[in-house]
CSV table of C-alpha atoms in Angstrom, one decimal:
chain,number,residue,atom,x,y,z
A,1,MET,CA,-19.8,-52.0,-3.3
A,2,LYS,CA,-15.7,-53.4,-2.1
A,3,PHE,CA,-13.0,-52.1,-1.6
A,4,ASN,CA,-10.9,-51.7,-5.0
A,5,LYS,CA,-6.9,-51.2,-4.5
A,6,GLN,CA,-6.0,-53.4,-8.0
A,7,LYS,CA,-3.7,-50.9,-9.8
A,8,SER,CA,-3.4,-52.0,-13.4
A,9,PRO,CA,0.2,-53.6,-13.8
A,10,GLN,CA,0.8,-52.2,-17.8
A,11,ALA,CA,0.5,-48.6,-16.8
A,12,GLU,CA,2.6,-46.2,-19.1
A,13,LYS,CA,3.5,-42.6,-17.1
A,14,GLU,CA,2.5,-39.9,-19.1
A,15,PHE,CA,3.2,-35.6,-18.4
A,16,GLY,CA,6.3,-36.2,-17.1
A,17,GLY,CA,5.3,-39.1,-14.6
A,18,THR,CA,5.2,-38.4,-10.9
A,19,LEU,CA,7.0,-35.3,-11.3
A,20,GLY,CA,4.7,-33.9,-13.6
A,21,ALA,CA,1.9,-35.0,-12.1
A,22,THR,CA,3.0,-33.2,-8.9
A,23,CYS,CA,4.0,-29.9,-10.4
A,24,ILE,CA,1.5,-29.2,-13.2
A,25,PRO,CA,-1.5,-28.7,-10.7
A,26,VAL,CA,0.5,-26.2,-9.0
A,27,PHE,CA,2.2,-24.5,-11.7
A,28,LEU,CA,-0.9,-24.1,-14.0
A,29,PRO,CA,-3.7,-22.7,-11.6
A,30,LEU,CA,-0.5,-20.2,-11.2
A,31,THR,CA,-0.7,-20.0,-15.1
A,32,VAL,CA,-3.9,-18.9,-15.3
A,33,LEU,CA,-4.1,-16.4,-12.4
A,34,TYR,CA,-0.8,-14.5,-13.9
A,35,LEU,CA,-2.4,-14.7,-17.7
A,36,LEU,CA,-5.5,-13.0,-16.5
A,37,CYS,CA,-3.2,-10.4,-13.8
A,38,VAL,CA,-1.1,-9.6,-17.2
A,39,CYS,CA,-4.4,-8.8,-19.5
A,40,ARG,CA,-6.0,-6.3,-17.0
A,41,SER,CA,-1.9,-4.4,-16.4
A,42,PRO,CA,-1.3,-1.2,-18.9
A,43,VAL,CA,1.7,-2.8,-20.3
A,44,ALA,CA,0.1,-6.4,-20.6
A,45,SER,CA,3.6,-7.8,-20.7
A,46,VAL,CA,3.9,-11.8,-20.3
A,47,LEU,CA,8.1,-11.0,-20.2
A,48,GLN,CA,7.7,-8.2,-17.9
A,49,TRP,CA,9.8,-8.5,-14.5
A,50,PRO,CA,9.0,-8.3,-11.5
A,51,PRO,CA,5.5,-10.1,-12.7
A,52,VAL,CA,2.0,-7.9,-12.4
A,53,LEU,CA,1.1,-9.6,-8.7
A,54,PRO,CA,-2.5,-8.3,-7.3
A,55,PRO,CA,-3.1,-7.3,-4.3
A,56,THR,CA,-4.8,-10.0,-1.8
A,57,ALA,CA,-7.9,-8.5,-1.6
A,58,GLN,CA,-8.5,-8.8,-5.5
A,59,LEU,CA,-8.1,-12.3,-5.0
A,60,TRP,CA,-11.5,-12.6,-3.5
A,61,ASP,CA,-15.1,-11.6,-3.6
A,62,PRO,CA,-17.8,-12.9,-1.9
A,63,LEU,CA,-20.3,-13.2,-4.8
A,64,ALA,CA,-17.9,-15.3,-6.8
A,65,PRO,CA,-18.1,-18.8,-4.9
A,66,VAL,CA,-22.0,-18.3,-5.4
A,67,LEU,CA,-21.9,-17.6,-9.1
A,68,ILE,CA,-19.7,-20.5,-9.4
A,69,LEU,CA,-22.0,-22.8,-7.4
A,70,GLY,CA,-24.6,-21.3,-8.7
A,71,TRP,CA,-23.5,-21.6,-12.2
A,72,MET,CA,-22.5,-25.0,-12.2
A,73,ALA,CA,-26.3,-25.8,-10.2
A,74,LEU,CA,-27.8,-24.3,-13.3
A,75,GLN,CA,-26.2,-26.7,-15.8
A,76,SER,CA,-26.5,-29.7,-13.7
A,77,PHE,CA,-30.4,-29.2,-14.2
A,78,PHE,CA,-30.1,-28.0,-18.1
A,79,TYR,CA,-27.9,-31.8,-17.9
A,80,LEU,CA,-30.9,-33.4,-16.2
A,81,LEU,CA,-33.7,-32.2,-18.1
A,82,PRO,CA,-35.4,-34.4,-20.3
A,83,MET,CA,-35.0,-32.4,-23.9
A,84,GLY,CA,-33.0,-34.2,-27.1
A,85,LYS,CA,-32.0,-37.7,-27.8
A,86,VAL,CA,-30.3,-40.1,-25.9
A,87,SER,CA,-27.0,-42.0,-26.9
A,88,GLU,CA,-25.1,-44.9,-25.9
A,89,GLY,CA,-21.3,-44.4,-25.7
A,90,MET,CA,-18.3,-46.5,-26.8
A,91,VAL,CA,-18.4,-50.7,-25.8
A,92,LEU,CA,-16.5,-51.0,-21.8
A,93,LYS,CA,-14.6,-53.5,-20.5
A,94,ASP,CA,-17.4,-55.3,-19.4
A,95,GLY,CA,-19.1,-55.0,-22.1
A,96,SER,CA,-21.6,-52.6,-21.2
A,97,ARG,CA,-22.5,-49.2,-23.1
A,98,LEU,CA,-22.9,-45.9,-20.9
A,99,LYS,CA,-26.2,-43.9,-22.2
A,100,TYR,CA,-25.8,-40.1,-22.6
A,101,PRO,CA,-28.2,-37.0,-22.7
A,102,ILE,CA,-27.5,-35.1,-26.1
A,103,ASN,CA,-28.7,-31.7,-24.3
A,104,GLY,CA,-25.7,-29.5,-24.8
A,105,PHE,CA,-27.2,-27.2,-27.5
A,106,HIS,CA,-30.0,-26.9,-25.9
A,107,ALA,CA,-28.5,-25.7,-22.5
A,108,LEU,CA,-26.7,-23.0,-25.0
A,109,CYS,CA,-29.9,-21.4,-25.8
A,110,ILE,CA,-31.6,-22.0,-22.9
A,111,THR,CA,-28.4,-19.9,-21.3
A,112,ALA,CA,-28.3,-17.6,-24.2
A,113,VAL,CA,-32.1,-16.8,-23.7
A,114,LEU,CA,-31.3,-16.3,-19.9
A,115,LEU,CA,-28.3,-13.9,-20.6
A,116,THR,CA,-30.8,-12.0,-23.3
A,117,LEU,CA,-33.0,-11.6,-20.2
A,118,SER,CA,-30.6,-10.5,-17.4
A,119,LEU,CA,-29.4,-7.4,-20.2
A,120,TRP,CA,-33.6,-6.6,-20.2
A,121,LEU,CA,-33.3,-6.4,-16.3
A,122,GLY,CA,-30.5,-4.3,-16.4
A,123,MET,CA,-28.1,-6.7,-14.9
A,124,PRO,CA,-24.0,-5.8,-15.3
A,125,LEU,CA,-22.9,-8.6,-17.0
A,126,GLY,CA,-19.9,-6.2,-17.5
A,127,TYR,CA,-18.8,-6.5,-13.6
A,128,LEU,CA,-17.9,-10.3,-15.0
A,129,PHE,CA,-14.2,-8.3,-16.1
A,130,GLU,CA,-14.2,-7.2,-12.3
A,131,LEU,CA,-14.5,-11.0,-10.9
A,132,LEU,CA,-12.4,-12.7,-13.0
A,133,LEU,CA,-9.9,-13.2,-10.7
A,134,PRO,CA,-12.1,-14.5,-7.9
A,135,LEU,CA,-13.8,-16.3,-10.2
A,136,ALA,CA,-10.6,-18.4,-11.9
A,137,VAL,CA,-9.6,-19.0,-7.7
A,138,CYS,CA,-13.2,-20.6,-6.8
A,139,ALA,CA,-13.2,-22.6,-9.9
A,140,ILE,CA,-9.5,-23.7,-9.4
A,141,GLY,CA,-10.4,-24.5,-5.4
A,142,VAL,CA,-13.7,-26.6,-7.4
A,143,SER,CA,-10.8,-28.0,-9.3
A,144,PHE,CA,-9.1,-29.1,-6.4
A,145,ILE,CA,-12.5,-30.1,-4.4
A,146,LEU,CA,-14.2,-32.4,-7.1
A,147,SER,CA,-10.4,-34.1,-8.1
A,148,LEU,CA,-10.2,-35.0,-4.3
A,149,TYR,CA,-13.9,-36.6,-4.2
A,150,LEU,CA,-13.5,-38.5,-7.5
A,151,TYR,CA,-10.1,-39.9,-6.6
A,152,ILE,CA,-11.8,-41.5,-3.0
A,153,CYS,CA,-14.9,-42.4,-4.5
A,154,SER,CA,-12.7,-44.3,-7.0
A,155,PHE,CA,-11.5,-47.1,-4.3
A,156,TRP,CA,-14.8,-48.2,-4.2
A,157,ALA,CA,-15.4,-48.4,-8.1
A,158,PRO,CA,-15.4,-52.3,-9.9
A,159,HIS,CA,-11.6,-52.5,-11.2
A,160,HIS,CA,-13.0,-53.2,-15.3
A,161,ALA,CA,-14.9,-49.5,-14.1
A,162,LEU,CA,-11.1,-48.0,-14.0
A,163,ALA,CA,-8.8,-46.4,-16.7
A,164,GLN,CA,-5.5,-48.1,-17.2
A,165,GLY,CA,-3.6,-45.0,-17.5
A,166,GLY,CA,-4.7,-43.4,-14.1
A,167,ASN,CA,-4.5,-46.9,-12.1
A,168,THR,CA,-0.9,-47.1,-11.1
A,169,GLY,CA,-1.1,-47.1,-7.6
A,170,ASN,CA,0.9,-44.2,-7.0
A,171,PRO,CA,-1.1,-41.7,-5.4
A,172,LEU,CA,-0.2,-38.5,-7.1
A,173,TYR,CA,-0.2,-39.9,-10.3
A,174,ASP,CA,-3.8,-41.3,-9.8
A,175,PHE,CA,-4.6,-38.2,-8.2
A,176,PHE,CA,-3.6,-36.2,-11.7
A,177,MET,CA,-4.8,-38.3,-14.1
A,178,GLY,CA,-8.0,-39.6,-12.6
A,179,ARG,CA,-8.4,-43.7,-11.6
A,180,GLU,CA,-12.0,-44.2,-13.1
A,181,LEU,CA,-12.7,-43.4,-16.4
A,182,ASN,CA,-17.1,-42.9,-16.3
A,183,PRO,CA,-17.7,-41.8,-12.8
A,184,ARG,CA,-21.4,-41.3,-11.6
A,185,ILE,CA,-23.8,-40.2,-9.2
A,186,GLY,CA,-26.4,-42.4,-10.2
A,187,SER,CA,-26.8,-41.8,-13.9
A,188,PHE,CA,-25.5,-38.0,-14.0
A,189,ASP,CA,-21.9,-38.6,-15.4
A,190,LEU,CA,-19.2,-36.4,-14.2
A,191,LYS,CA,-16.9,-36.4,-16.6
A,192,TYR,CA,-19.5,-35.9,-19.8
A,193,PHE,CA,-21.3,-33.5,-17.7
A,194,CYS,CA,-17.7,-31.0,-17.3
A,195,GLU,CA,-16.5,-32.1,-21.1
A,196,LEU,CA,-18.5,-29.6,-22.8
A,197,ARG,CA,-21.0,-28.2,-20.0
A,198,PRO,CA,-19.9,-25.5,-17.4
A,199,GLY,CA,-16.8,-24.4,-19.3
A,200,LEU,CA,-17.5,-24.5,-22.4
A,201,ILE,CA,-20.8,-22.3,-22.1
A,202,GLY,CA,-19.6,-20.2,-19.4
A,203,TRP,CA,-16.2,-19.3,-21.6
A,204,VAL,CA,-18.9,-17.7,-24.3
A,205,VAL,CA,-20.4,-15.9,-20.7
A,206,ILE,CA,-17.3,-14.6,-20.2
A,207,ASN,CA,-16.9,-13.2,-23.4
A,208,PHE,CA,-20.2,-11.6,-23.3
A,209,GLY,CA,-19.4,-10.0,-20.2
A,210,MET,CA,-16.1,-8.7,-21.5
A,211,LEU,CA,-18.0,-7.4,-24.6
A,212,MET,CA,-20.5,-5.5,-22.8
A,213,LYS,CA,-17.7,-3.9,-20.3
A,214,GLU,CA,-16.2,-2.5,-23.2
A,215,VAL,CA,-19.5,-1.1,-24.1
A,216,GLU,CA,-19.7,0.1,-20.9
A,217,LEU,CA,-16.7,2.3,-21.6
A,218,ARG,CA,-16.7,3.1,-25.0
A,219,ASP,CA,-20.6,2.9,-25.8
A,220,SER,CA,-20.3,0.4,-28.4
A,221,ALA,CA,-18.4,-3.0,-28.9
A,222,SER,CA,-15.7,-2.8,-31.1
A,223,LEU,CA,-15.0,-4.7,-34.5
A,224,ALA,CA,-12.3,-7.1,-32.8
A,225,MET,CA,-14.0,-7.4,-29.9
A,226,ILE,CA,-17.2,-8.9,-32.2
A,227,LEU,CA,-15.2,-10.9,-33.8
A,228,VAL,CA,-13.4,-12.6,-31.3
A,229,ASN,CA,-17.1,-13.0,-29.9
A,230,SER,CA,-18.4,-14.2,-32.5
A,231,PHE,CA,-15.6,-16.9,-33.8
A,232,GLN,CA,-15.6,-19.0,-30.1
A,233,LEU,CA,-19.3,-18.7,-29.7
A,234,LEU,CA,-19.1,-20.1,-33.3
A,235,TYR,CA,-16.8,-22.7,-32.2
A,236,VAL,CA,-18.7,-23.2,-28.8
A,237,ALA,CA,-22.3,-23.9,-30.9
A,238,ASP,CA,-21.0,-26.3,-32.8
A,239,ALA,CA,-19.3,-28.5,-30.7
A,240,LEU,CA,-22.3,-28.6,-28.8
A,241,TRP,CA,-24.4,-28.9,-32.1
A,242,ASN,CA,-21.7,-32.3,-32.7
A,243,GLU,CA,-22.3,-33.4,-28.8
A,244,GLU,CA,-23.0,-36.7,-29.5
A,245,ALA,CA,-19.9,-37.3,-31.3
A,246,VAL,CA,-17.2,-36.4,-27.7
A,247,LEU,CA,-18.6,-39.9,-27.2
A,248,THR,CA,-15.6,-41.5,-29.1
A,249,THR,CA,-13.0,-38.9,-28.2
A,250,MET,CA,-9.6,-39.9,-26.4
A,251,ASP,CA,-10.9,-38.1,-23.3
A,252,ILE,CA,-14.2,-40.0,-23.0
A,253,VAL,CA,-12.9,-43.4,-24.1
A,254,HIS,CA,-9.6,-43.5,-22.7
A,255,ASP,CA,-8.5,-40.8,-20.1
A,256,GLY,CA,-9.0,-40.9,-16.1
A,257,PHE,CA,-11.5,-38.3,-14.8
A,258,GLY,CA,-9.1,-36.6,-12.2
A,259,PHE,CA,-7.2,-33.4,-12.0
A,260,MET,CA,-5.9,-33.0,-15.2
A,261,LEU,CA,-9.7,-33.0,-16.7
A,262,VAL,CA,-11.5,-31.9,-13.9
A,263,PHE,CA,-8.8,-28.6,-14.0
A,264,GLY,CA,-8.8,-28.3,-17.8
A,265,ASP,CA,-12.8,-28.4,-18.3
A,266,LEU,CA,-13.7,-25.4,-15.3
A,267,ALA,CA,-10.2,-23.5,-14.9
A,268,TRP,CA,-8.3,-23.8,-18.0
A,269,VAL,CA,-11.1,-23.8,-20.7
A,270,PRO,CA,-13.1,-20.3,-19.3
A,271,PHE,CA,-10.4,-18.8,-18.5
A,272,THR,CA,-7.6,-18.7,-20.4
A,273,TYR,CA,-9.5,-19.5,-24.0
A,274,SER,CA,-11.2,-16.2,-22.9
A,275,LEU,CA,-7.9,-14.1,-22.8
A,276,GLN,CA,-8.5,-12.2,-25.8
A,277,ALA,CA,-12.0,-10.8,-24.9
A,278,ALA,CA,-10.4,-9.8,-21.4
A,279,PHE,CA,-7.2,-7.9,-23.5
A,280,LEU,CA,-9.6,-6.2,-25.6
A,281,VAL,CA,-11.1,-4.3,-22.7
A,282,VAL,CA,-8.5,-3.0,-21.4
A,283,HIS,CA,-5.9,-3.0,-24.8
A,284,PRO,CA,-8.9,-1.5,-27.7
A,285,GLN,CA,-8.1,-2.3,-30.9
A,286,SER,CA,-9.4,-0.7,-34.3
A,287,LEU,CA,-9.1,-3.3,-37.6
A,288,SER,CA,-9.5,-1.9,-41.2
A,289,LEU,CA,-12.3,-3.7,-43.2
A,290,LEU,CA,-9.1,-5.1,-45.7
A,291,GLY,CA,-8.3,-6.9,-42.0
A,292,ALA,CA,-11.1,-7.9,-40.8
A,293,THR,CA,-12.1,-9.5,-44.2
A,294,ALA,CA,-8.9,-11.7,-44.2
A,295,ILE,CA,-9.4,-12.9,-40.7
A,296,VAL,CA,-12.8,-13.8,-41.5
A,297,THR,CA,-11.9,-15.8,-44.5
A,298,LEU,CA,-9.0,-17.7,-42.1
A,299,ASN,CA,-11.7,-18.4,-39.5
A,300,GLY,CA,-14.2,-19.6,-42.4
A,301,ALA,CA,-11.4,-22.0,-43.7
A,302,GLY,CA,-10.0,-22.8,-40.3
A,303,TYR,CA,-13.9,-24.2,-39.6
A,304,TYR,CA,-14.6,-25.5,-42.9
A,305,ILE,CA,-11.5,-28.1,-42.7
A,306,PHE,CA,-12.3,-28.8,-39.0
A,307,ARG,CA,-15.7,-29.6,-39.8
A,308,LYS,CA,-15.8,-31.3,-42.5
A,309,SER,CA,-12.5,-33.4,-41.7
A,310,ASN,CA,-14.3,-34.4,-38.4
A,311,SER,CA,-17.9,-35.5,-40.2
A,312,GLN,CA,-16.3,-37.4,-42.6
A,313,LYS,CA,-14.6,-39.1,-39.4
A,314,ASN,CA,-17.7,-39.8,-37.5
A,315,GLN,CA,-19.9,-40.8,-40.6
A,316,PHE,CA,-17.4,-43.2,-41.3
A,317,ARG,CA,-17.5,-44.6,-37.6
A,318,ARG,CA,-21.3,-44.5,-37.8
A,319,ASP,CA,-21.9,-46.1,-41.3
A,320,PRO,CA,-18.7,-46.8,-43.4
A,321,THR,CA,-21.4,-47.8,-46.1
A,322,HIS,CA,-22.7,-44.1,-46.2
A,323,PRO,CA,-22.6,-43.0,-49.7
A,324,SER,CA,-20.7,-40.0,-48.5
A,325,VAL,CA,-18.0,-42.4,-47.3
A,326,ALA,CA,-18.7,-45.4,-48.7
A,327,ASN,CA,-15.6,-44.9,-51.4
A,328,LEU,CA,-12.8,-43.9,-49.3
A,329,GLU,CA,-9.6,-45.5,-49.6
A,330,THR,CA,-9.2,-47.8,-46.7
A,331,ILE,CA,-6.6,-50.3,-44.5
A,332,ALA,CA,-7.9,-53.3,-42.7
A,333,THR,CA,-6.5,-53.7,-39.8
A,334,ALA,CA,-6.2,-57.3,-37.0
A,335,THR,CA,-9.1,-55.6,-34.7
A,336,GLY,CA,-11.5,-55.8,-37.9
A,337,LYS,CA,-11.8,-51.2,-37.8
A,338,ARG,CA,-10.7,-49.8,-41.0
A,339,LEU,CA,-8.3,-46.8,-40.9
A,340,LEU,CA,-9.4,-44.1,-43.7
A,341,VAL,CA,-6.2,-43.2,-46.4
A,342,SER,CA,-8.2,-40.9,-48.3
A,343,GLY,CA,-10.0,-37.9,-47.8
A,344,TRP,CA,-9.5,-35.3,-45.5
A,345,TRP,CA,-7.8,-37.8,-43.7
A,346,GLY,CA,-5.8,-39.0,-46.4
A,347,LEU,CA,-4.4,-35.4,-46.5
A,348,VAL,CA,-2.4,-35.5,-43.0
A,349,ARG,CA,-3.5,-37.7,-40.2
A,350,HIS,CA,-5.0,-35.0,-38.2
A,351,PRO,CA,-6.6,-32.8,-40.1
A,352,ASN,CA,-9.3,-31.8,-37.5
A,353,TYR,CA,-6.0,-30.4,-35.6
A,354,LEU,CA,-4.8,-28.7,-38.9
A,355,GLY,CA,-8.6,-26.6,-38.7
A,356,ASP,CA,-8.4,-25.9,-35.1
A,357,LEU,CA,-5.0,-24.3,-35.3
A,358,LEU,CA,-6.1,-21.9,-38.5
A,359,MET,CA,-9.2,-21.0,-35.8
A,360,ALA,CA,-7.1,-20.3,-33.1
A,361,LEU,CA,-4.8,-18.2,-34.8
A,362,ALA,CA,-7.7,-16.1,-36.6
A,363,TRP,CA,-8.9,-15.7,-32.6
A,364,SER,CA,-5.9,-13.8,-31.9
A,365,LEU,CA,-5.1,-11.7,-34.9
A,366,PRO,CA,-7.9,-9.0,-33.9
A,367,CYS,CA,-5.6,-8.4,-31.1
A,368,GLY,CA,-3.3,-6.8,-33.0
A,369,PHE,CA,0.4,-7.5,-32.7
A,370,ASN,CA,1.9,-5.1,-30.3
A,371,HIS,CA,1.7,-7.8,-28.0
A,372,LEU,CA,2.3,-11.8,-27.1
A,373,LEU,CA,-0.4,-12.6,-24.4
A,374,PRO,CA,-3.7,-12.9,-26.8
A,375,TYR,CA,-1.0,-15.5,-29.0
A,376,PHE,CA,-1.0,-17.1,-25.7
A,377,TYR,CA,-3.3,-19.3,-26.8
A,378,VAL,CA,-2.3,-20.0,-30.4
A,379,VAL,CA,1.3,-21.5,-28.6
A,380,TYR,CA,-1.0,-23.6,-26.0
A,381,PHE,CA,-3.1,-25.3,-28.4
A,382,THR,CA,0.0,-25.6,-30.7
A,383,VAL,CA,2.2,-27.6,-27.8
A,384,LEU,CA,-1.0,-29.3,-27.0
A,385,LEU,CA,-2.1,-30.8,-30.0
A,386,ILE,CA,1.2,-31.9,-30.9
A,387,HIS,CA,1.3,-33.4,-27.6
A,388,ARG,CA,-1.8,-34.9,-28.2
A,389,GLU,CA,-1.5,-36.3,-31.6
A,390,ALA,CA,2.3,-37.9,-30.1
A,391,ARG,CA,-0.4,-39.9,-27.3
A,392,ASP,CA,-2.9,-40.5,-30.5
A,393,GLU,CA,0.6,-42.4,-31.9
A,394,ARG,CA,1.5,-44.4,-29.1
A,395,HIS,CA,-1.9,-45.8,-28.7
A,396,CYS,CA,-2.6,-46.8,-32.5
A,397,ARG,CA,0.4,-48.2,-33.1
A,398,ALA,CA,-0.1,-50.1,-30.1
A,399,LYS,CA,-3.8,-51.4,-30.5
A,400,TYR,CA,-3.2,-51.7,-34.7
A,401,GLY,CA,0.5,-53.0,-35.1
A,402,LEU,CA,2.1,-53.3,-38.7
A,403,ALA,CA,-1.6,-51.9,-40.3
A,404,TRP,CA,-0.2,-48.6,-38.3
A,405,ASP,CA,2.9,-49.0,-39.6
A,406,SER,CA,1.4,-49.3,-43.3
A,407,TYR,CA,-0.8,-46.0,-42.6
A,408,CYS,CA,2.0,-44.0,-41.5
A,409,ARG,CA,3.8,-44.7,-44.7
A,410,ARG,CA,0.2,-44.0,-46.8
A,411,VAL,CA,-0.1,-40.3,-44.9
A,412,PRO,CA,3.1,-39.5,-43.8
A,413,TYR,CA,1.9,-35.9,-42.5
A,414,ARG,CA,0.4,-35.7,-39.1
A,415,ILE,CA,-1.2,-32.0,-38.9
A,416,PHE,CA,0.8,-29.5,-41.3
A,417,PRO,CA,0.8,-30.7,-45.4
A,418,TYR,CA,4.5,-31.3,-45.9
A,419,ILE,CA,5.9,-29.4,-43.0
A,420,TYR,CA,4.9,-32.0,-39.8
């Protein structure tokens, strides 16, 4: 295939441009390691000075790379198994559609069976707590190696296969954003695989390891730990059950596959999203029945909003004539597509983000109010979704023009009704 150095003349730099693309790959990995160190410390203060720094020996364990590479290989094997249906993605620049196996939920179920078997065989799953730092170090290393591989290979991809946002000609920025939109090895789609498999299912496995560590230390799992595990398992299971919906997301349709997504998928998600469970191992919390009921109710409300709004959007995209969405009010656009201005999507522009944030708060509340660390996820996720909403706003305004202005007048609130 021809060596491709052609760049996109209209690419607009995001995430702080070259400066952000240089600093983020340094500071985010350090943030992951710092948060894990704070989580294991008796004080667990994110503002402690001098900061908690582990001995170098705690950052490495020869078992860690074996587990990381073995886990990636196992989930790759599940990805390739002929189970579940095969779906087509969105239409690409050259008019083609890629095919994707929809078997992530199957992979989750098989992983659950293997975990059950491991317990029956007496494997010390609680040892994952001691391995968190070495595992995170290895996951970060894999992220850099895979990102470098993707960047180099992208120069042999045809021009129509490149992502506009990561094809600026600036090596640091393009490495961060990702030059190629859908890099594949044969039929194995690397971005789609990483998006929902190793990191998301790995998050659940780490949570379970934290629960087993608590059982090892205190003979039983606390109600707080059970709630955190249950809430986050529901979230992951829902994502994998509705795996086909990811094919229309910004990550798959618009963003190239570079360090930003690779690191997020393989290191950031499993090791920062599991902070609440890791925190509870060292800092156990007691919950009243009333408190637990209120937290369950909050998570249930968030999940209901999240799932109902996403289902409505996905149904409208698949079949606008379906009885469940046929009577919803819409605005026509010059592209031929229509924008929903009633139902969940008439309440705010991103009701799914609202549900997401309510669930994020419910995941942190079981950890009590004495530490800021368990609420890192809520703060980070709020910033992430506001930033993502702003990116989506720019793309939609450029795509739909005057129709988007009409839509914004009809639906003035972005995420929080009557607030933002």
